[in-house]
CSV table of C-alpha atoms in Angstrom, one decimal:
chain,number,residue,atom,x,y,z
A,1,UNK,CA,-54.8,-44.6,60.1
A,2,UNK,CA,-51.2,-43.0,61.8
A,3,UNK,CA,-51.2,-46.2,63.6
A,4,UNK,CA,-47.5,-47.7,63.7
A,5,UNK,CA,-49.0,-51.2,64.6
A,6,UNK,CA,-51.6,-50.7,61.8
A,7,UNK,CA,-49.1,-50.0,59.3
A,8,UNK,CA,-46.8,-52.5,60.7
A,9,UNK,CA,-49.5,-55.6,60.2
A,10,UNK,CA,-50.3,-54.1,56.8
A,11,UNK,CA,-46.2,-54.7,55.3
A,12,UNK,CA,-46.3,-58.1,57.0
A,13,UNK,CA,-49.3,-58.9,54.8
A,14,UNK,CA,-48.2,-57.8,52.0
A,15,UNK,CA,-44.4,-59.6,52.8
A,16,UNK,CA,-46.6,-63.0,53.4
A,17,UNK,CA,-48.5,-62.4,49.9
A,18,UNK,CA,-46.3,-61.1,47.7
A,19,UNK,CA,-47.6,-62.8,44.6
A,20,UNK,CA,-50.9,-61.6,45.7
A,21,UNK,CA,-49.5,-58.0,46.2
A,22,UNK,CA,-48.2,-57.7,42.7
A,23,UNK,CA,-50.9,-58.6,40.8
A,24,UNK,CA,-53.0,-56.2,42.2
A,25,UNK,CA,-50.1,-53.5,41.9
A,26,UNK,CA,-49.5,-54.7,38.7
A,27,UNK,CA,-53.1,-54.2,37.3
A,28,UNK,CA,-53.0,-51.1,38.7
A,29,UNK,CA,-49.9,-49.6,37.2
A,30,UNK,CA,-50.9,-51.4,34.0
A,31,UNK,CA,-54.3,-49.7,33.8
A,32,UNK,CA,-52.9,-46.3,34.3
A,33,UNK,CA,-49.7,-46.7,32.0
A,34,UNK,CA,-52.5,-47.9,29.1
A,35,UNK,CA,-54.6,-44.7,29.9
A,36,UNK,CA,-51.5,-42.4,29.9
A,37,UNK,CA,-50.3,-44.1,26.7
A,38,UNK,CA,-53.6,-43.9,24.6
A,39,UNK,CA,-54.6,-40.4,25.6
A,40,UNK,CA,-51.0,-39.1,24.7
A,41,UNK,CA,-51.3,-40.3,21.2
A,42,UNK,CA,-54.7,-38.6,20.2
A,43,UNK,CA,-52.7,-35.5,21.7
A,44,UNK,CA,-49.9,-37.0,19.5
A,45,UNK,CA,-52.5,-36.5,16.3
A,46,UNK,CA,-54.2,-33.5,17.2
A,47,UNK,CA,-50.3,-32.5,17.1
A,48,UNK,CA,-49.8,-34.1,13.5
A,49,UNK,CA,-52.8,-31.7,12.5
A,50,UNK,CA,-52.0,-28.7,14.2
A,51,UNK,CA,-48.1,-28.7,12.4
A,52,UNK,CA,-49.6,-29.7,8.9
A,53,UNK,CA,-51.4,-26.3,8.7
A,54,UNK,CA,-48.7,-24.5,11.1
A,55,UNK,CA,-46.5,-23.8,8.1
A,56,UNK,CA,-48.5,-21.1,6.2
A,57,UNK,CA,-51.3,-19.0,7.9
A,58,UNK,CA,-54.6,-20.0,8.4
A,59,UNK,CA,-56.2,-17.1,7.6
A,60,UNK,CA,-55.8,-17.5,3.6
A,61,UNK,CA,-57.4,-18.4,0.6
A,62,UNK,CA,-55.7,-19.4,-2.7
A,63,UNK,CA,-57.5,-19.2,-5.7
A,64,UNK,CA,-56.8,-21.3,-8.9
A,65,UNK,CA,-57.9,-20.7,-12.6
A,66,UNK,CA,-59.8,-23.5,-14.1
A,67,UNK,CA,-61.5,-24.5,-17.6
A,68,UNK,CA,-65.6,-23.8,-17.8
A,69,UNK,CA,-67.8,-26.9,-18.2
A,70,UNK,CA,-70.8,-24.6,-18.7
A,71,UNK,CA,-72.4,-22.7,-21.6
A,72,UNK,CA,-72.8,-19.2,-20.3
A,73,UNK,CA,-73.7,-15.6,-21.7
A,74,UNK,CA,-72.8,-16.5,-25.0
A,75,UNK,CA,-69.7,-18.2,-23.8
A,76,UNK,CA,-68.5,-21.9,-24.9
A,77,UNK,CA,-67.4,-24.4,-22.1
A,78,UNK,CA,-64.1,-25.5,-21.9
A,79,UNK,CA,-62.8,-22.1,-21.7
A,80,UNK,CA,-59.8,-21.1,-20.3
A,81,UNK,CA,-60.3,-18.9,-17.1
A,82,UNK,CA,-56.9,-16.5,-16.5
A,83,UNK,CA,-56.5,-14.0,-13.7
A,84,UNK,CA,-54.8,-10.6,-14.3
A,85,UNK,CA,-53.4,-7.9,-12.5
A,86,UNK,CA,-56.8,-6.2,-12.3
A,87,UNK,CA,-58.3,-8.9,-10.3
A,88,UNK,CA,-56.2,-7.9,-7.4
A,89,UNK,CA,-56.9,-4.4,-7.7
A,90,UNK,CA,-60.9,-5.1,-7.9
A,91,UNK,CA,-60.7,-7.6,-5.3
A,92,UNK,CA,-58.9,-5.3,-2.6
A,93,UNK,CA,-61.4,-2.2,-3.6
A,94,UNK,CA,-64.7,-4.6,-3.0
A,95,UNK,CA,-64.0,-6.2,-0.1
A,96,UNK,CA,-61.7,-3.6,2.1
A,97,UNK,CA,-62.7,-4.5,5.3
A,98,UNK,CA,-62.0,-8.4,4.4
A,99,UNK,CA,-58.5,-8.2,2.7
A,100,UNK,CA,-55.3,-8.1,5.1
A,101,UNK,CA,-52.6,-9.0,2.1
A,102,UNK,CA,-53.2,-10.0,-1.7
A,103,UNK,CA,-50.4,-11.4,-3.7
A,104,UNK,CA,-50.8,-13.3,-7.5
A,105,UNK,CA,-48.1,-16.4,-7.8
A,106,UNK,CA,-46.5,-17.3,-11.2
A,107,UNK,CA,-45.1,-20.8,-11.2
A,108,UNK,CA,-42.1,-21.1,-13.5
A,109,UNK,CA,-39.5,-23.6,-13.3
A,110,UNK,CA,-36.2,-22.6,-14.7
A,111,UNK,CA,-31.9,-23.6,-14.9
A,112,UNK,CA,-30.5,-21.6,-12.4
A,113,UNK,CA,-26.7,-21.0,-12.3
A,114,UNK,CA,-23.6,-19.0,-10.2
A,115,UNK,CA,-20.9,-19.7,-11.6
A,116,UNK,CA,-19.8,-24.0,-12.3
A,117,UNK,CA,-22.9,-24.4,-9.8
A,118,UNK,CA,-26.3,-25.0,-11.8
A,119,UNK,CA,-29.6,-26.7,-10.8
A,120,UNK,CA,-33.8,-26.4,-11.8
A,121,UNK,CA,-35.4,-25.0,-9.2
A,122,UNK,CA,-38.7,-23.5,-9.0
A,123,UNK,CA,-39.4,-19.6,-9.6
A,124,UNK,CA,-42.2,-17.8,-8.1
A,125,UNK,CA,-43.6,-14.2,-9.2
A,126,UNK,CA,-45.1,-12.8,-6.2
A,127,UNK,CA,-45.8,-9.7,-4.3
A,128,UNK,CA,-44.4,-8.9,-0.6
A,129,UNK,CA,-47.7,-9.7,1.1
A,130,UNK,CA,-46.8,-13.3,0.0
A,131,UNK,CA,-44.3,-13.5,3.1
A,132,UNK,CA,-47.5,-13.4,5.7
A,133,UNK,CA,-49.2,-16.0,4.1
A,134,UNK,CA,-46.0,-18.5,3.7
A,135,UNK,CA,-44.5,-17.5,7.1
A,136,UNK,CA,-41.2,-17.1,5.4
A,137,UNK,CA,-38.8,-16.8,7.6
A,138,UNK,CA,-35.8,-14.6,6.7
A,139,UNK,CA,-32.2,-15.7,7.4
A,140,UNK,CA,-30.3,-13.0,5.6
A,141,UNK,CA,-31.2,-10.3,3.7
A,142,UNK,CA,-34.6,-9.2,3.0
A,143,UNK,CA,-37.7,-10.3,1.5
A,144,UNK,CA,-39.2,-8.6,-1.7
A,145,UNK,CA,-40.6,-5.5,-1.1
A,146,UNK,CA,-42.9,-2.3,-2.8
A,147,UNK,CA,-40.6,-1.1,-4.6
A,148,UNK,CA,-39.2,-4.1,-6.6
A,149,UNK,CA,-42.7,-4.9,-7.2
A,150,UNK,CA,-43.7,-1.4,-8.7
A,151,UNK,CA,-40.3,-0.7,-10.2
A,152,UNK,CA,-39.6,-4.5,-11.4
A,153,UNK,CA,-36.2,-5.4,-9.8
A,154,UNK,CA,-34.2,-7.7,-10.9
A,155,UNK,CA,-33.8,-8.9,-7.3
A,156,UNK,CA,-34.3,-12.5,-5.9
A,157,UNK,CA,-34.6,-14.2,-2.2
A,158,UNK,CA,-33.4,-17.6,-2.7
A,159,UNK,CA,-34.0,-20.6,-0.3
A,160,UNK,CA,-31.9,-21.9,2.1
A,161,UNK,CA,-30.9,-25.1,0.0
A,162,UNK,CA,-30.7,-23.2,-3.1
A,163,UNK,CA,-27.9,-21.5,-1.1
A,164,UNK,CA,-26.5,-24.5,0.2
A,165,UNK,CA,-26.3,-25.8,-3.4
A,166,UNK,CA,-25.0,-23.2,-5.4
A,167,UNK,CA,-22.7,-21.4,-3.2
A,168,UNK,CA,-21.3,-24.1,-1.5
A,169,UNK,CA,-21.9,-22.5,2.1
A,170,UNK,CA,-20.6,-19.4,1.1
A,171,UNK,CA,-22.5,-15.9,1.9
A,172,UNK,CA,-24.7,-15.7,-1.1
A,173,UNK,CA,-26.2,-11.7,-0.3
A,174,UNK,CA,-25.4,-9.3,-3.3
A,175,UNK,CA,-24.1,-11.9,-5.9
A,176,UNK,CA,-26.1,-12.6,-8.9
A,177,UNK,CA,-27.5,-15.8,-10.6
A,178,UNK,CA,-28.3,-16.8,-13.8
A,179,UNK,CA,-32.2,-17.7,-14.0
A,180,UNK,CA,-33.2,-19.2,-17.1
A,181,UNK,CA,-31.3,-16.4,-18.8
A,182,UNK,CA,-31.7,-13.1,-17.0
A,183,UNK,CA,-29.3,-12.0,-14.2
A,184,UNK,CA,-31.1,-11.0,-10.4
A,185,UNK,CA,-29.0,-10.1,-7.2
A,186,UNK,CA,-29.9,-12.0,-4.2
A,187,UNK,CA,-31.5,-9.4,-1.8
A,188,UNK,CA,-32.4,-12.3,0.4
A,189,UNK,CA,-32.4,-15.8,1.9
A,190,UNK,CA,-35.4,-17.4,3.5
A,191,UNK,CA,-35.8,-20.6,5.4
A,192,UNK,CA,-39.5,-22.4,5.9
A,193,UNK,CA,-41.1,-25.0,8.0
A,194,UNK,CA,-42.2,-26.5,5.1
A,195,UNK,CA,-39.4,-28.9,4.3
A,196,UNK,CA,-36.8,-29.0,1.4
A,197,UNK,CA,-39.1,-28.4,-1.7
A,198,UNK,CA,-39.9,-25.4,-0.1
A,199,UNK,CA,-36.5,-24.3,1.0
A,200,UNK,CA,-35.2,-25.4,-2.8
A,201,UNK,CA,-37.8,-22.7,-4.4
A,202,UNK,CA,-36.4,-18.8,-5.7
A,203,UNK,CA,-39.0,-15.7,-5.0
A,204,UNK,CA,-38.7,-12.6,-7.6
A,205,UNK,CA,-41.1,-9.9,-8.5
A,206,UNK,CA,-43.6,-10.9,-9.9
A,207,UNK,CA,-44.2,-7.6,-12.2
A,208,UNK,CA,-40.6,-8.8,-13.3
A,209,UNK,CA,-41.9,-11.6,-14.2
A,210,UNK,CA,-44.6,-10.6,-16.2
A,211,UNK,CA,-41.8,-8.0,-18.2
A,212,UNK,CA,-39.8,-10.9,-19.0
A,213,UNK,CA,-42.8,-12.7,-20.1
A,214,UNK,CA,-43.7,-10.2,-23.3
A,215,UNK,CA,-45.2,-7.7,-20.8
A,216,UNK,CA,-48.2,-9.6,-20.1
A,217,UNK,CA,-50.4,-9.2,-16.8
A,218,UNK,CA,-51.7,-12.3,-16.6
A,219,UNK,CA,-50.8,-14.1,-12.9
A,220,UNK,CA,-51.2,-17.9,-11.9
A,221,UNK,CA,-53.0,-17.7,-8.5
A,222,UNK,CA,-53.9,-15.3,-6.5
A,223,UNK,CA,-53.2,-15.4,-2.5
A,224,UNK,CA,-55.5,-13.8,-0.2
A,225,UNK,CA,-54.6,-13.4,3.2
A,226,UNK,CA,-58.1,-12.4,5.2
A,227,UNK,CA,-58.2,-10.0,8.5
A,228,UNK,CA,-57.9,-13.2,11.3
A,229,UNK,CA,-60.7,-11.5,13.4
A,230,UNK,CA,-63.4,-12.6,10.9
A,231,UNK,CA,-63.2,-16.4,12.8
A,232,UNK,CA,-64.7,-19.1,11.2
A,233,UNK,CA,-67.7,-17.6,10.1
A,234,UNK,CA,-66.6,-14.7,8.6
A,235,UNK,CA,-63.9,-16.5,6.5
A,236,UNK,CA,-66.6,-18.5,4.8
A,237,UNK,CA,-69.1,-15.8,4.2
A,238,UNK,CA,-65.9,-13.9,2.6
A,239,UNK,CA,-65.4,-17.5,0.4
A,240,UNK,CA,-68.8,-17.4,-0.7
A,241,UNK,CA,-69.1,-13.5,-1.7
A,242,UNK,CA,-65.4,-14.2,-2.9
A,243,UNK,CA,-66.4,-16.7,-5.4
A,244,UNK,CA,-69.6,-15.2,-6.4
A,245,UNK,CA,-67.9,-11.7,-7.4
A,246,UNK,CA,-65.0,-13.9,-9.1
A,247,UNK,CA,-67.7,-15.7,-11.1
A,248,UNK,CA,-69.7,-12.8,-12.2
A,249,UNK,CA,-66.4,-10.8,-13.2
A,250,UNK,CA,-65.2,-13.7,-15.3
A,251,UNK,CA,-68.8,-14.4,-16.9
A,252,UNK,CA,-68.8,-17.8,-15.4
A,253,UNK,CA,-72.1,-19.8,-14.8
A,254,UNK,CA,-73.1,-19.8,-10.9
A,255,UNK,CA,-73.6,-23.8,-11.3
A,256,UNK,CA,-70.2,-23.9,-13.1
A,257,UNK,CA,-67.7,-25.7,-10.3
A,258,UNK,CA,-64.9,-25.6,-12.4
A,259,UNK,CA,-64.3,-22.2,-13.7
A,260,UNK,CA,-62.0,-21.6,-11.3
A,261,UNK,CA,-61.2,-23.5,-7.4
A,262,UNK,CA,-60.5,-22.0,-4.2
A,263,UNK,CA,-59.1,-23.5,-1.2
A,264,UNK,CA,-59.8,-21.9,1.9
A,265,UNK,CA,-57.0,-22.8,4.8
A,266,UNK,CA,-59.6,-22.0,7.9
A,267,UNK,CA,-61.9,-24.4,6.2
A,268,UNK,CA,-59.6,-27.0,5.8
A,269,UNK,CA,-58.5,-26.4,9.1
A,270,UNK,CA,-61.7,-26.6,10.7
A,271,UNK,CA,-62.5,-29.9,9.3
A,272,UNK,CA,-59.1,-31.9,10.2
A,273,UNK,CA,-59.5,-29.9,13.6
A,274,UNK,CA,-62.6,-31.8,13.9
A,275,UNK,CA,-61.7,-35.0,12.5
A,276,UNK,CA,-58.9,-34.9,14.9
A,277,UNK,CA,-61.0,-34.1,17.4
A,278,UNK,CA,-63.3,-37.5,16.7
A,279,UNK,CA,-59.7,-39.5,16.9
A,280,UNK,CA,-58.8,-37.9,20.0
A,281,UNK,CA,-62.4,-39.1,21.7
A,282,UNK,CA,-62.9,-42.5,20.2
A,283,UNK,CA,-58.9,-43.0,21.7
A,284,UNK,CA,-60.1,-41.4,25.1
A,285,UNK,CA,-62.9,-43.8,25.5
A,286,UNK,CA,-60.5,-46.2,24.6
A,287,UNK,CA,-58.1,-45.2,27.2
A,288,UNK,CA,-61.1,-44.7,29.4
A,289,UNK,CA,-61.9,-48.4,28.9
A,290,UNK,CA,-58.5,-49.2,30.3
A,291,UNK,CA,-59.1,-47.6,33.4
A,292,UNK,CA,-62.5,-49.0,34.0
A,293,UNK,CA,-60.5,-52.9,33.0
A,294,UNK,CA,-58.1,-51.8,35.4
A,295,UNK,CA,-61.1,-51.4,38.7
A,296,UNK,CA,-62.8,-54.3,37.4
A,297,UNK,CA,-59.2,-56.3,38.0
A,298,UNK,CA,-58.7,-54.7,41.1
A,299,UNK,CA,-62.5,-55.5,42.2
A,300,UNK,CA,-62.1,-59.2,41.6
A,301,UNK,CA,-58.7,-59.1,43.5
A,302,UNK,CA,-60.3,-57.7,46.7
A,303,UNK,CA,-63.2,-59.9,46.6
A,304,UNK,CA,-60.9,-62.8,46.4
A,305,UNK,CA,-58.4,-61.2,49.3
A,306,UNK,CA,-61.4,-60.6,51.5
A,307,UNK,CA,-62.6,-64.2,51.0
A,308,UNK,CA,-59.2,-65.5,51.6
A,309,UNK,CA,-58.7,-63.5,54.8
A,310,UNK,CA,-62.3,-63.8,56.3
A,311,UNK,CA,-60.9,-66.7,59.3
A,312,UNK,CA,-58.4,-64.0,60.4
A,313,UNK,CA,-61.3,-61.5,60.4
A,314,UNK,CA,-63.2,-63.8,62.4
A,315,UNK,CA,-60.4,-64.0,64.7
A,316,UNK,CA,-59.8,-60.5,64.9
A,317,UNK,CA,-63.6,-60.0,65.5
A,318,UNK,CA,-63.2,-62.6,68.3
A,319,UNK,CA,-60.3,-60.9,70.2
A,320,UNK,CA,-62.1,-57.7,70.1
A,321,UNK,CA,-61.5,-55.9,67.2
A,322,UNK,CA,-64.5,-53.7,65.9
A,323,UNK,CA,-65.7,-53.9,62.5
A,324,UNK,CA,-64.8,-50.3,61.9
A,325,UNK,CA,-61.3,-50.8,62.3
A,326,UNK,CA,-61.3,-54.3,60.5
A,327,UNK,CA,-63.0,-52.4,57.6
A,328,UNK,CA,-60.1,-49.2,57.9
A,329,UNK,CA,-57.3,-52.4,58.0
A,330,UNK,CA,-58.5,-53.4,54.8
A,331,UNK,CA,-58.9,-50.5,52.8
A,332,UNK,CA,-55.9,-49.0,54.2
A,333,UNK,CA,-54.2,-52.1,52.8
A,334,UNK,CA,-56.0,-51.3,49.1
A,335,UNK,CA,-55.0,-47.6,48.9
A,336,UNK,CA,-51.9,-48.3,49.6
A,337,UNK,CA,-51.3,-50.4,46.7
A,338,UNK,CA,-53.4,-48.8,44.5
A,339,UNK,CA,-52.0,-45.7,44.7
A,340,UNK,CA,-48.2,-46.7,45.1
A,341,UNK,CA,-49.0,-48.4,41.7
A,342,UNK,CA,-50.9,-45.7,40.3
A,343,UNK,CA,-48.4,-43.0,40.6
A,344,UNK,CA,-45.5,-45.7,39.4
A,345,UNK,CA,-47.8,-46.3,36.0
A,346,UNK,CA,-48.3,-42.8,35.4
A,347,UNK,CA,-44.8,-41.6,36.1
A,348,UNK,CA,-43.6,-44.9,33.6
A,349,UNK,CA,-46.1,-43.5,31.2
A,350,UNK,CA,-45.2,-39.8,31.0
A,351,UNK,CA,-41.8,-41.4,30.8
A,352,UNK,CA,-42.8,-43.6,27.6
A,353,UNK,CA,-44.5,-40.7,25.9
A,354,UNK,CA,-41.4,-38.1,26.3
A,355,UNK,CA,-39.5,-41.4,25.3
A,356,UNK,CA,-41.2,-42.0,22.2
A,357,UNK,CA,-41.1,-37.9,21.3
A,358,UNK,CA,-41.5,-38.2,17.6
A,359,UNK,CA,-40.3,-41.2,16.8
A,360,UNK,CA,-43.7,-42.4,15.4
A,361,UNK,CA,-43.9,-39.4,13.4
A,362,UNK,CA,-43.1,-40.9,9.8
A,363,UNK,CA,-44.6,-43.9,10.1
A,364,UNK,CA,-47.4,-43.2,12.0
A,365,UNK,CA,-48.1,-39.6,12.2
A,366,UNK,CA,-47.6,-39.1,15.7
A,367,UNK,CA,-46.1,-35.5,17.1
A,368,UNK,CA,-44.8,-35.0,20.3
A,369,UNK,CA,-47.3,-36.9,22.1
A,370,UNK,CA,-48.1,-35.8,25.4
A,371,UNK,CA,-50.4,-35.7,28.6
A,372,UNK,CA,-51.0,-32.9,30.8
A,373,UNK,CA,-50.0,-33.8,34.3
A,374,UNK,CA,-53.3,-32.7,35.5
A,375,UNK,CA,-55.3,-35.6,33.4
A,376,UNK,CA,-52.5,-38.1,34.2
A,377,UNK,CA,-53.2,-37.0,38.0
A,378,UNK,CA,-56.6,-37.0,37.8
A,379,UNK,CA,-56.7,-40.5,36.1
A,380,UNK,CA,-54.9,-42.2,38.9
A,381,UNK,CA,-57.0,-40.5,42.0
A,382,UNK,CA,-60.2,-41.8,40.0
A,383,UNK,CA,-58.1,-45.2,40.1
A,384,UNK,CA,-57.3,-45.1,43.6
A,385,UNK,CA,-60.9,-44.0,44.8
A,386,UNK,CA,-62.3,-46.9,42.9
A,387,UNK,CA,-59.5,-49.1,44.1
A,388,UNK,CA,-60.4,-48.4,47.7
A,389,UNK,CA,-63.9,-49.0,47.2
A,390,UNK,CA,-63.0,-51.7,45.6
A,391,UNK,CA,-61.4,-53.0,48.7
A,392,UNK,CA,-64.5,-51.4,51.2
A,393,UNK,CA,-67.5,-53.5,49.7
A,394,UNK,CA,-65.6,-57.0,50.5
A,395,UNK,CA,-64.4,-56.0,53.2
A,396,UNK,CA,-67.6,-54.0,55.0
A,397,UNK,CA,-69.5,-57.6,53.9
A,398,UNK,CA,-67.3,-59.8,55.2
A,399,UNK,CA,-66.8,-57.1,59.2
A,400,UNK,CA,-70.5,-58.0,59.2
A,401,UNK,CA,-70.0,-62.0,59.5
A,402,UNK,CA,-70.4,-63.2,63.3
A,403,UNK,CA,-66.9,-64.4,64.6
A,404,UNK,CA,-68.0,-68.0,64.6
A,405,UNK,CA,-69.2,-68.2,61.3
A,406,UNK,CA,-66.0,-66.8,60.3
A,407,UNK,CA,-63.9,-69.2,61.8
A,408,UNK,CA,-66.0,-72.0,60.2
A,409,UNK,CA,-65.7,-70.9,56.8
A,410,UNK,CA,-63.6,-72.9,54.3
């Protein structure tokens, strides 16, 4: 195999076919550079999936009034279903060894104004807990807290836009704004993952909320962030026993589906996780396919090189040579250019994937694809073993033809 004559007679073969030489170099690099290509996009969607749901926690449940289409108790359908401050309170008492963080949201959109600068942006009545289940990040400042909540503050946390649109770039901490008539100081300045809606959205207490509403307790949603250790399982058991205590409080029919809805984010997860996971296989066995193309081309090569060389086997043969080392020549020859090849496609593939980063993103929702370099690695050996097999069956058939019938063959 260290042979210097060996290796020597192997470049001058491939000098005196180069045509030959590429095409089976090129089928190689071409399978791999496929594979590499394929399998980094379903990595690429799994990614797409993964950032969807990595702006607010997993482990939360939002709950949303509805209207009754059943009869119930005495009740008329098409009622009206409204949560109110005692839900939270009843909710966190019942099911204490579920509930991590509660917070009610109040949607109000509202004129907001500093000075020349005005603009609608969106108002949200919430509780601090709410900051867990958004992943708000604070820039400046701080985020609601306790004590706004129980003493109703007239203190805001604006977004980073809102910021950027009303003061102009200017520190916006301890000024106040205008928000659809009542004055709050800005306590604090958030950015989030989200994107710009987000980021263009105003959080105040929502007990201050309710005050400047008449007093009322009524609340929009309710957010409830669930202890993470429950998994899986125990997220949907707390959905079911969740929905079923929400239904008996509010006198709502157990068949009734639309007394009030509740999206659960582990759930939701769950199910693109796996419908991500079904992309990710049917594009491996895809890129799979590739590879196996890619041993079938390199099969049909070596046959043909084998048939074409099998006079100056019989030559060989005739001067002495043993059908062990005509058999090494060959496949020496093979895993050479397989895995030269190989590693050239998988090095151009890693290359095209880091290349193509997220540029596939909005059009095709494509993040960051990627391969780890142990797959990519593993690919190619799998390629180059085949490869040399590839090159050992031809070449073990033909080491077995007598000299003479060698020579004689057209």
């Amino acid at each position: 195999m260290f042979s210097r004559d060996t290796w020597r007679e192997i470049f001058i073969t491939l000098r005196k076919n180069k045509l030959r030489t590429f095409l089976s170099g090129f089928t190689v690099a071409l399978g791999i550079l496929i594979f590499i290509t394929l399998f980094g996009m379903g990595n690429g969607l799994v990614n797409t999936f993964n950032e969807f749901f990595g702006d607010d926690a997993t482990n939360v449940i939002y709950i949303f009034p509805g209207r009754t289409s059943i009869p119930y108790k005495g009740y008329k359908s098409n009622r009206n279903i409204e949560f109110e401050n005692s839900d939270l309170t009843d909710i966190e008492e019942t099911f204490p060894m579920f509930v991590e963080h509660i917070s009610p949201r109040i949607f109000r959109t509202a004129t907001t104004t500093y000075k020349e600068e005005s603009n609608d942006y969106t108002t949200i009545g919430v509780d601090w807990g709410q900051q867990f289940a958004e992943k708000t990040i604070i820039m400046q400042g701080r985020y609601i807290n306790q004590r706004d909540v129980d003493e109703k503050t007239r203190n805001a946390v604006i977004g980073r836009l809102v910021e950027v649109d009303l003061f102009n770039g200017r520190n916006a901490i301890g000024k106040y704004i205008d928000i659809g008539g009542s004055v709050f100081k800005v306590v604090g300045v958030f950015q989030d993952d989200g994107g710009d809606n987000e980021e263009r959205q105003i959080y105040i207490p929502y007990t201050t909320r309710q005050l400047i509403e008449k007093n009322t307790d009524k609340i929009g949603q309710i957010v409830v962030q669930f202890k993470p250790e429950l998994g899986y399982t125990g997220a949907m058991a707390f959905e079911k026993n969740l929905r079923l205590f929400l239904k008996d409080k509010k006198i709502i029919s157990p068949d009734d589906q639309n007394g009030f809805f509740i999206r659960n984010v582990a759930d939701n997860l769950k199910q693109n996780q796996d419908f991500a996971g079904v992309l990710q296989l049917i594009v491996s066995v895809v890129a799979f396919g590739t590879i196996i193309a890619g041993i079938i081309g390199i099969s049909n090569i070596m046959v043909y090189v084998v048939k074409e060389r099998t006079k100056e086997i019989g030559i060989r043969k005739a001067i002495g040579a043993t059908p062990k080392r005509v058999i090494g020549s060959i496949l020496l020859e093979s895993v050479f250019i397989t895995t030269v090849s190989g590693f050239v496609g998988m090095l151009i593939g890693i290359g095209l994937l880091k290349w193509i980063g997220d540029r596939l993103k909005d059009d095709y929702f494509i993040t960051s694809p990627y391969i780890s370099t142990g797959v990519a690695i593993f690919a190619t050996i799998i390629l180059i073993f085949f490869g040399a097999l590839a090159g050992y069956i031809p070449a073990r058939r033909a080491a077995r033809i007598k000299p003479i019938v060698a020579l004689r063959n057209e």
